Short mmCIF file of C-alpha atoms and ligand atoms in Angstrom, two decimals:
data_model
loop_
_atom_site.label_atom_id
_atom_site.label_comp_id
_atom_site.label_asym_id
_atom_site.label_seq_id
_atom_site.Cartn_x
_atom_site.Cartn_y
_atom_site.Cartn_z
CA MET A 1 69.84 48.15 -104.30
CA LYS A 2 72.75 46.19 -104.78
CA THR A 3 71.47 45.37 -108.03
CA ILE A 4 72.12 48.73 -108.99
CA GLU A 5 75.13 49.39 -107.10
CA LEU A 6 76.77 46.47 -109.13
CA ARG A 7 74.77 48.33 -112.47
CA PHE A 8 76.16 50.86 -111.74
CA MET A 9 80.03 50.44 -111.07
CA PHE A 10 79.60 48.10 -114.46
CA PHE A 11 79.13 51.37 -116.07
CA LEU A 12 81.92 53.26 -114.12
CA LEU A 13 84.45 50.19 -115.30
CA LEU A 14 82.92 50.76 -118.69
CA LEU A 15 83.28 54.35 -119.18
CA PRO A 16 86.85 54.66 -119.70
CA MET A 17 86.79 52.41 -122.29
CA THR A 18 84.24 53.68 -124.64
CA THR A 19 85.25 57.42 -124.06
CA THR A 20 89.16 56.70 -124.99
CA ASN A 21 88.83 54.12 -127.57
CA ASN A 22 87.41 54.64 -130.60
CA TYR A 23 86.24 50.80 -131.57
CA ASN A 24 85.46 49.79 -128.23
CA ASN A 25 84.42 45.88 -128.10
CA GLY A 26 85.14 45.32 -132.27
CA SER A 27 81.65 47.09 -133.46
CA ILE A 28 82.87 50.41 -134.43
CA GLN A 29 81.41 53.61 -134.16
CA LEU A 30 81.17 54.44 -137.23
CA GLN A 31 82.08 57.87 -136.92
CA PRO A 32 81.89 60.40 -139.57
CA PHE A 33 84.97 60.99 -140.66
CA PRO A 34 86.06 63.91 -143.42
CA PRO A 35 85.31 63.19 -147.05
CA LEU A 36 87.87 62.06 -149.16
CA LYS A 37 89.52 64.39 -151.49
CA ASN A 38 92.10 62.32 -153.66
CA ASP A 39 90.77 59.23 -154.09
CA ASN A 40 93.11 58.25 -156.75
CA LEU A 41 95.14 55.64 -154.76
CA LEU A 42 91.48 53.46 -154.25
CA ARG A 43 89.86 54.10 -157.72
CA ALA A 44 93.42 52.39 -159.37
CA ALA A 45 93.30 49.47 -156.33
CA ARG A 46 89.72 49.26 -157.72
CA GLY A 47 90.85 49.34 -162.01
CA GLU A 48 89.11 52.45 -162.47
CA VAL A 49 89.62 55.58 -164.39
CA VAL A 50 92.15 57.66 -162.12
CA ASP A 51 92.90 61.36 -162.80
CA ARG A 52 96.55 60.76 -162.49
CA VAL A 53 98.36 57.76 -161.51
CA PRO A 54 98.78 58.06 -157.24
CA VAL A 55 102.08 57.63 -155.86
CA TRP A 56 103.10 56.83 -152.33
CA VAL A 57 106.52 56.02 -151.29
CA MET A 58 107.58 52.68 -148.58
CA ARG A 59 108.38 54.45 -144.99
CA GLN A 60 107.80 57.48 -146.92
CA ALA A 61 107.72 58.96 -142.75
CA GLY A 62 111.02 57.50 -142.53
CA ARG A 63 115.18 58.00 -141.39
CA TYR A 64 115.25 60.50 -144.45
CA LEU A 65 113.43 63.65 -143.35
CA PRO A 66 114.92 65.71 -140.39
CA GLU A 67 111.64 66.23 -138.49
CA PHE A 68 111.50 62.47 -137.81
CA GLN A 69 115.10 62.38 -136.95
CA GLU A 70 114.62 65.55 -134.51
CA LEU A 71 111.20 63.78 -133.44
CA ARG A 72 113.19 60.51 -132.40
CA LYS A 73 115.55 62.30 -130.86
CA LEU A 74 112.79 62.82 -128.09
CA HIS A 75 111.22 59.54 -128.28
CA ASP A 76 112.23 56.17 -128.87
CA PHE A 77 110.65 54.65 -131.75
CA PHE A 78 108.09 52.35 -129.74
CA THR A 79 106.84 55.73 -127.92
CA VAL A 80 106.31 57.17 -131.07
CA CYS A 81 104.64 53.87 -132.22
CA ARG A 82 102.76 53.27 -129.13
CA THR A 83 101.63 57.51 -128.63
CA PRO A 84 98.44 57.88 -131.16
CA GLU A 85 99.86 62.03 -131.03
CA LEU A 86 103.05 61.16 -131.82
CA ALA A 87 102.51 58.49 -134.68
CA CYS A 88 99.99 60.99 -136.59
CA GLU A 89 102.32 63.63 -136.44
CA VAL A 90 105.04 61.23 -138.18
CA THR A 91 102.59 60.38 -140.21
CA MET A 92 101.77 63.81 -141.46
CA GLN A 93 105.44 65.09 -141.92
CA PRO A 94 105.72 63.38 -145.74
CA LEU A 95 102.18 65.05 -146.50
CA ARG A 96 103.68 68.45 -145.87
CA ARG A 97 106.56 68.45 -147.89
CA PHE A 98 104.92 66.26 -150.71
CA ASP A 99 101.96 65.60 -153.17
CA LEU A 100 101.42 62.36 -151.92
CA ASP A 101 98.58 60.11 -153.50
CA ALA A 102 98.24 58.37 -149.81
CA SER A 103 99.55 58.20 -146.35
CA ILE A 104 100.24 54.77 -144.53
CA ILE A 105 99.98 54.80 -140.98
CA PHE A 106 103.45 55.04 -138.95
CA SER A 107 103.66 52.16 -136.87
CA ASP A 108 106.20 48.65 -137.35
CA ILE A 109 105.39 45.01 -138.65
CA LEU A 110 107.23 44.10 -135.36
CA VAL A 111 104.29 45.01 -132.60
CA ILE A 112 102.66 41.73 -133.28
CA PRO A 113 105.44 39.85 -131.84
CA GLN A 114 105.02 42.12 -128.77
CA ALA A 115 101.68 41.77 -128.65
CA LEU A 116 102.34 38.25 -127.83
CA GLY A 117 104.70 38.90 -125.62
CA LEU A 118 107.93 38.77 -126.95
CA THR A 119 110.61 41.62 -126.02
CA VAL A 120 111.13 43.93 -129.23
CA GLU A 121 113.84 46.85 -128.93
CA MET A 122 114.91 48.77 -131.53
CA HIS A 123 118.92 49.72 -131.48
CA ALA A 124 120.29 52.34 -133.66
CA GLY A 125 122.19 51.25 -136.42
CA VAL A 126 121.38 47.78 -136.15
CA GLY A 127 117.28 47.51 -136.50
CA PRO A 128 115.23 45.74 -134.40
CA VAL A 129 116.49 43.01 -131.84
CA LEU A 130 114.18 40.62 -129.79
CA PRO A 131 116.76 39.39 -126.81
CA GLN A 132 114.65 36.50 -126.19
CA PRO A 133 113.44 34.57 -129.23
CA ILE A 134 111.79 31.06 -130.36
CA ARG A 135 114.46 29.29 -130.20
CA THR A 136 112.96 25.72 -129.69
CA PRO A 137 109.02 24.70 -130.25
CA GLU A 138 109.18 24.38 -126.56
CA ASP A 139 109.06 28.58 -126.62
CA LEU A 140 106.34 28.42 -128.18
CA LYS A 141 104.59 28.67 -124.79
CA ARG A 142 105.81 31.81 -124.64
CA LEU A 143 103.00 33.36 -126.52
CA THR A 144 100.17 35.32 -125.24
CA PRO A 145 97.56 35.34 -128.32
CA ASP A 146 95.26 35.75 -125.80
CA GLY A 147 94.44 39.46 -125.59
CA ALA A 148 96.67 39.92 -128.38
CA LEU A 149 94.25 42.05 -130.24
CA SER A 150 93.71 44.23 -127.09
CA ARG A 151 97.48 45.24 -126.89
CA LEU A 152 97.44 46.64 -130.30
CA SER A 153 94.63 48.77 -129.82
CA TYR A 154 96.79 51.70 -129.83
CA VAL A 155 97.46 51.25 -133.56
CA GLY A 156 93.72 51.54 -133.97
CA ASP A 157 93.33 54.56 -131.77
CA ALA A 158 96.29 56.30 -134.37
CA ILE A 159 94.36 55.46 -137.02
CA THR A 160 91.03 56.88 -135.91
CA MET A 161 92.93 60.28 -134.88
CA MET A 162 94.74 59.93 -138.11
CA ARG A 163 91.68 60.15 -140.52
CA HIS A 164 90.52 63.25 -138.42
CA LYS A 165 93.65 64.86 -139.19
CA LEU A 166 94.09 64.42 -142.56
CA ASP A 167 90.40 65.87 -143.18
CA GLY A 168 90.09 63.65 -146.17
CA ARG A 169 93.35 64.89 -148.11
CA VAL A 170 94.34 61.33 -148.95
CA PRO A 171 93.27 58.01 -148.16
CA LEU A 172 94.96 55.94 -144.73
CA ILE A 173 96.20 53.12 -145.26
CA GLY A 174 97.24 50.47 -142.48
CA PHE A 175 99.44 47.32 -142.45
CA THR A 176 100.88 44.21 -140.81
CA GLY A 177 103.82 41.73 -141.54
CA ALA A 178 102.55 38.49 -142.88
CA PRO A 179 103.31 35.22 -140.91
CA TRP A 180 106.60 34.16 -142.32
CA THR A 181 107.78 37.60 -142.20
CA LEU A 182 106.93 37.94 -138.54
CA MET A 183 108.00 34.00 -137.65
CA GLY A 184 111.07 34.71 -139.31
CA TYR A 185 112.19 38.19 -136.70
CA MET A 186 110.53 35.93 -133.83
CA ILE A 187 112.96 32.98 -133.98
CA GLU A 188 116.45 34.70 -135.66
CA GLY A 189 115.81 37.50 -132.68
CA GLY A 190 116.19 40.54 -135.24
CA GLY A 191 116.53 40.96 -138.91
CA SER A 192 118.85 38.19 -140.53
CA LYS A 193 120.85 38.13 -143.99
CA THR A 194 120.21 34.06 -144.44
CA MET A 195 116.98 33.67 -142.20
CA SER A 196 119.25 30.36 -141.64
CA LYS A 197 117.62 29.23 -137.78
CA ALA A 198 114.27 30.71 -139.35
CA LYS A 199 114.52 28.02 -142.37
CA ALA A 200 116.33 25.15 -139.78
CA TRP A 201 112.51 25.24 -138.47
CA LEU A 202 110.56 24.76 -141.57
CA TYR A 203 112.46 21.25 -142.35
CA ASP A 204 113.19 20.62 -138.40
CA TYR A 205 109.90 21.29 -137.02
CA PRO A 206 107.48 21.85 -139.88
CA GLU A 207 104.66 20.74 -137.93
CA ASP A 208 105.24 23.51 -135.10
CA SER A 209 105.88 26.19 -138.15
CA LYS A 210 102.50 25.46 -139.12
CA LEU A 211 101.12 26.11 -136.10
CA LEU A 212 103.56 29.55 -135.25
CA LEU A 213 102.20 30.69 -138.64
CA ASN A 214 98.56 29.42 -138.06
CA LEU A 215 99.12 31.27 -134.97
CA LEU A 216 99.87 34.80 -136.19
CA THR A 217 98.05 34.59 -139.17
CA ASP A 218 95.12 34.35 -136.45
CA VAL A 219 95.83 37.61 -134.43
CA ILE A 220 96.99 39.39 -138.32
CA VAL A 221 93.58 38.67 -139.32
CA ASP A 222 91.98 40.59 -135.65
CA TYR A 223 94.32 43.33 -136.15
CA LEU A 224 93.39 43.94 -139.93
CA GLU A 225 89.95 44.37 -139.29
CA MET A 226 90.90 46.59 -136.35
CA GLN A 227 92.53 48.60 -138.19
CA VAL A 228 89.48 49.22 -141.05
CA GLU A 229 87.06 48.99 -137.89
CA ALA A 230 89.52 52.52 -136.58
CA GLY A 231 89.65 53.98 -139.99
CA ALA A 232 91.90 52.32 -142.84
CA GLN A 233 90.87 52.79 -145.57
CA MET A 234 93.42 50.10 -147.47
CA LEU A 235 95.56 47.42 -146.24
CA GLN A 236 99.30 46.27 -147.12
CA ILE A 237 100.49 42.54 -145.86
CA PHE A 238 104.21 42.68 -146.09
CA GLU A 239 105.85 39.19 -146.56
CA SER A 240 109.17 41.09 -146.63
CA SER A 241 111.39 37.87 -145.90
CA ALA A 242 109.76 35.95 -148.77
CA GLU A 243 113.40 36.61 -150.44
CA HIS A 244 114.34 34.25 -148.19
CA LEU A 245 112.19 31.37 -149.82
CA THR A 246 112.44 29.34 -152.99
CA LYS A 247 109.56 29.35 -155.28
CA ASP A 248 108.36 26.02 -154.04
CA GLU A 249 109.06 27.14 -150.27
CA PHE A 250 106.90 30.30 -150.78
CA LEU A 251 103.83 28.01 -152.13
CA VAL A 252 103.95 25.96 -149.00
CA TRP A 253 105.22 28.41 -146.23
CA SER A 254 103.79 31.82 -147.29
CA VAL A 255 101.17 31.65 -149.94
CA PRO A 256 98.04 29.65 -148.38
CA PHE A 257 98.64 31.65 -145.16
CA LEU A 258 98.44 34.73 -147.36
CA ARG A 259 95.23 33.04 -148.79
CA ARG A 260 93.68 32.58 -145.31
CA ILE A 261 94.39 35.94 -144.48
CA ARG A 262 92.58 37.71 -147.47
CA ASP A 263 89.58 34.71 -146.72
CA ASP A 264 89.17 35.15 -143.32
CA LEU A 265 89.11 39.01 -143.08
CA VAL A 266 86.72 39.63 -146.00
CA ASP A 267 84.22 36.65 -144.51
CA ARG A 268 84.92 38.77 -140.94
CA LEU A 269 84.11 42.29 -142.57
CA THR A 270 81.15 40.84 -144.82
CA LYS A 271 79.36 39.18 -141.40
CA LYS A 272 80.11 42.39 -139.57
CA ALA A 273 78.77 44.36 -142.65
CA VAL A 274 81.93 46.99 -142.42
CA SER A 275 82.81 47.53 -146.50
CA THR A 276 85.97 45.83 -146.95
CA VAL A 277 89.06 47.86 -148.13
CA PRO A 278 91.53 47.06 -151.21
CA LEU A 279 94.09 44.54 -150.30
CA THR A 280 97.36 44.53 -151.56
CA ILE A 281 100.20 41.66 -150.90
CA PHE A 282 104.03 42.58 -151.53
CA ALA A 283 105.96 39.59 -150.86
CA LYS A 284 109.18 41.33 -151.98
CA GLY A 285 111.46 38.58 -153.62
CA ALA A 286 108.73 36.40 -155.02
CA GLY A 287 108.32 37.80 -158.86
CA HIS A 288 108.78 34.43 -159.72
CA SER A 289 105.13 33.44 -158.37
CA LEU A 290 103.18 36.40 -159.55
CA LYS A 291 100.47 34.37 -161.05
CA GLU A 292 99.94 32.49 -157.48
CA GLN A 293 99.63 35.81 -156.07
CA SER A 294 97.10 36.78 -158.53
CA GLU A 295 95.22 34.22 -157.26
CA LEU A 296 94.89 35.05 -154.08
CA GLY A 297 91.70 37.36 -154.04
CA TYR A 298 93.93 41.11 -153.19
CA ASP A 299 93.32 43.55 -155.46
CA VAL A 300 97.31 44.82 -155.60
CA ILE A 301 100.27 43.23 -155.82
CA GLY A 302 103.53 45.12 -154.62
CA LEU A 303 106.28 44.40 -156.99
CA ASP A 304 110.17 44.91 -155.67
CA TRP A 305 112.26 46.44 -158.82
CA THR A 306 113.72 43.49 -159.98
CA VAL A 307 110.36 42.61 -161.83
CA ASP A 308 109.87 43.98 -164.91
CA PRO A 309 106.95 45.50 -165.08
CA VAL A 310 105.85 44.36 -168.77
CA GLU A 311 106.31 40.52 -168.09
CA ALA A 312 104.39 41.53 -164.02
CA ARG A 313 101.32 42.85 -166.38
CA ALA A 314 101.24 39.84 -168.27
CA ALA A 315 101.64 37.02 -165.25
CA VAL A 316 98.74 38.55 -163.29
CA GLY A 317 97.02 39.22 -166.28
CA PRO A 318 94.25 42.83 -166.68
CA ASN A 319 92.32 42.26 -163.37
CA ILE A 320 94.93 43.22 -161.14
CA THR A 321 96.37 46.43 -159.85
CA LEU A 322 100.09 46.81 -159.60
CA GLN A 323 102.55 48.80 -156.96
CA GLY A 324 106.03 49.99 -157.34
CA ASN A 325 108.73 49.83 -158.30
CA LEU A 326 111.57 52.32 -158.59
CA ASP A 327 114.79 50.65 -157.10
CA PRO A 328 115.43 52.52 -153.95
CA GLN A 329 118.93 53.36 -155.32
CA ASP A 330 117.67 55.03 -158.19
CA MET A 331 117.10 57.73 -155.29
CA TYR A 332 120.65 58.43 -155.14
CA ARG A 333 121.31 59.31 -158.95
CA ASP A 334 120.87 62.69 -160.30
CA PRO A 335 117.36 64.63 -160.64
CA SER A 336 117.21 63.92 -164.38
CA GLU A 337 118.55 60.28 -164.22
CA LEU A 338 115.70 59.98 -161.49
CA HIS A 339 113.14 61.62 -163.60
CA THR A 340 114.12 59.73 -166.98
CA LEU A 341 114.19 56.47 -164.64
CA THR A 342 110.76 57.24 -163.44
CA THR A 343 108.89 58.40 -166.53
CA ASP A 344 109.83 55.25 -168.27
CA MET A 345 108.62 52.99 -165.07
CA VAL A 346 105.25 54.96 -165.57
CA HIS A 347 104.86 54.59 -168.96
CA LYS A 348 105.89 51.06 -168.95
CA PHE A 349 103.14 50.38 -166.40
CA GLY A 350 100.57 52.23 -167.76
CA LYS A 351 98.14 54.85 -166.55
CA SER A 352 95.32 51.99 -165.34
CA ARG A 353 95.90 49.77 -161.94
CA TYR A 354 98.65 51.39 -161.35
CA ILE A 355 100.14 52.24 -158.09
CA ALA A 356 103.68 54.06 -158.27
CA ASN A 357 106.18 53.43 -155.81
CA LEU A 358 109.33 52.57 -154.86
CA GLY A 359 110.35 48.43 -155.17
CA HIS A 360 111.61 48.47 -151.37
CA GLY A 361 111.55 51.09 -148.34
CA ILE A 362 113.00 54.51 -148.74
CA THR A 363 116.33 54.64 -147.36
CA PRO A 364 117.55 56.72 -144.38
CA GLN A 365 120.34 58.90 -146.49
CA THR A 366 117.81 59.70 -149.49
CA PRO A 367 118.14 63.54 -150.35
CA ILE A 368 115.10 64.79 -149.98
CA ALA A 369 114.86 66.65 -153.54
CA SER A 370 114.88 62.71 -154.89
CA MET A 371 111.29 62.34 -153.26
CA GLU A 372 110.33 65.76 -154.88
CA VAL A 373 111.57 64.67 -158.78
CA LEU A 374 110.27 61.00 -158.06
CA VAL A 375 106.64 62.55 -157.04
CA ASP A 376 107.15 65.13 -160.16
CA ALA A 377 107.89 63.17 -162.66
CA VAL A 378 104.93 60.27 -161.62
CA HIS A 379 102.41 63.10 -161.57
CA LYS A 380 103.91 64.30 -165.07
CA ALA A 381 104.34 60.91 -166.87
CA LEU A 382 101.35 60.22 -168.18
C1 NAG B 401 79.34 45.99 -128.19
O1 NAG B 401 79.23 47.35 -127.11
C2 NAG B 401 77.75 47.35 -128.48
C3 NAG B 401 77.32 48.89 -127.22
O2 NAG B 401 78.26 50.01 -126.41
C4 NAG B 401 77.02 46.74 -128.14
O3 NAG B 401 75.71 47.31 -128.75
C5 NAG B 401 77.31 45.30 -128.97
O4 NAG B 401 76.48 44.39 -128.82
C6 NAG B 401 78.50 45.09 -128.04
N1 NAG B 401 79.18 43.78 -129.32
C7 NAG B 401 80.09 43.00 -128.93
C8 NAG B 401 80.43 42.16 -130.15
O5 NAG B 401 79.76 42.79 -127.53
C1 NAG B 402 88.36 40.42 -165.99
O1 NAG B 402 87.58 40.98 -165.57
C2 NAG B 402 86.12 41.47 -166.30
C3 NAG B 402 85.34 42.29 -165.86
O2 NAG B 402 85.05 41.16 -164.72
C4 NAG B 402 86.20 40.11 -166.78
O3 NAG B 402 85.52 40.16 -167.82
C5 NAG B 402 87.49 39.25 -167.51
O4 NAG B 402 86.94 38.23 -167.71
C6 NAG B 402 88.92 39.12 -166.39
N1 NAG B 402 89.31 38.96 -166.79
C7 NAG B 402 90.51 37.89 -166.51
C8 NAG B 402 91.74 37.42 -167.16
O5 NAG B 402 90.44 37.35 -164.97
#
């Protein structure tokens, strides 16, 4: 009798989890998602023939869209991230306006520091603020890696919901910040022009820096695995703060962790017999190390606008897809200039193994018409 009651209670405890979460305890309920209608992004990533050059834009769901700003008046930034319905609505907004070839789930790279117990606030006009940053190695004890993944489950829920809402129109990209970039925010307490505190850590506390970067790498692998299981069809790793590192520093403080993210993720998915998805590394400012990046096992390398497309291709060889890399400031040029610049860019990259994008996120004042020009020019270039 007692056993039966206990079993029943256990069942009740499990019930809400299994009905509200789509990926429960790590064993994905492989759902029948709607079939993909436009798979040019994934074809380009795999080096297959495309119907047209795929194009999407970093931060395509963002402040340059008035409907995004309207929604943000009603809900704060992290509420949008944490509420799958709102995250999906915002993710969908650019697709209603533009003939894009990909969607990227609306979220933020700083959800990982949040899940590790740090407070992250989004301050209007300032950006993210972490009021209690990591100052000394002693502060690492405040981080809570246990259970971090479960505190990120809302991202998986948003991804699964979005796959259904997309109805197979275009692939859905998931993403994460890379370890060095997250470490930078966690130590600086927000964005920084110099990363002086985070860079000082690398020299003052090299062992603790490695500890932190490895801790972040572990959480990132869990997080990406969860995103794939939830339905992400491609993943991008943002090493946005690579630009603060010299080449030598990049090879020590970024590359090994990027390599481990890829290797551990592929390993995990393979063991679970879950198909792996194309992986993109976008290390902004690391155009000095394209060859090294091409040896990390990623399918796609994202380029910022400082890199010449022809030189990039020569550096990475024929078997890597390149993504990028129009200067986001070119979106402020007049439409005919923007059209010409975009067409020239696509001609330099070519139709094979290429995904068109900006060289960094679209900026808030960008005219909406520029997005139309960009997308149209990419699709008509070749
Ligand atoms: C997860 O739950 C399923 C049933 O919902 C079970 O079959 C599976 O063994 C569990 N996996 C793990 C890793 O606990
Ligand atoms: C590119 O891939 C092809 C096909 O797998 C292979 O034959 C070739 O050696 C590769 N080239 C380089 C430079 O890795």
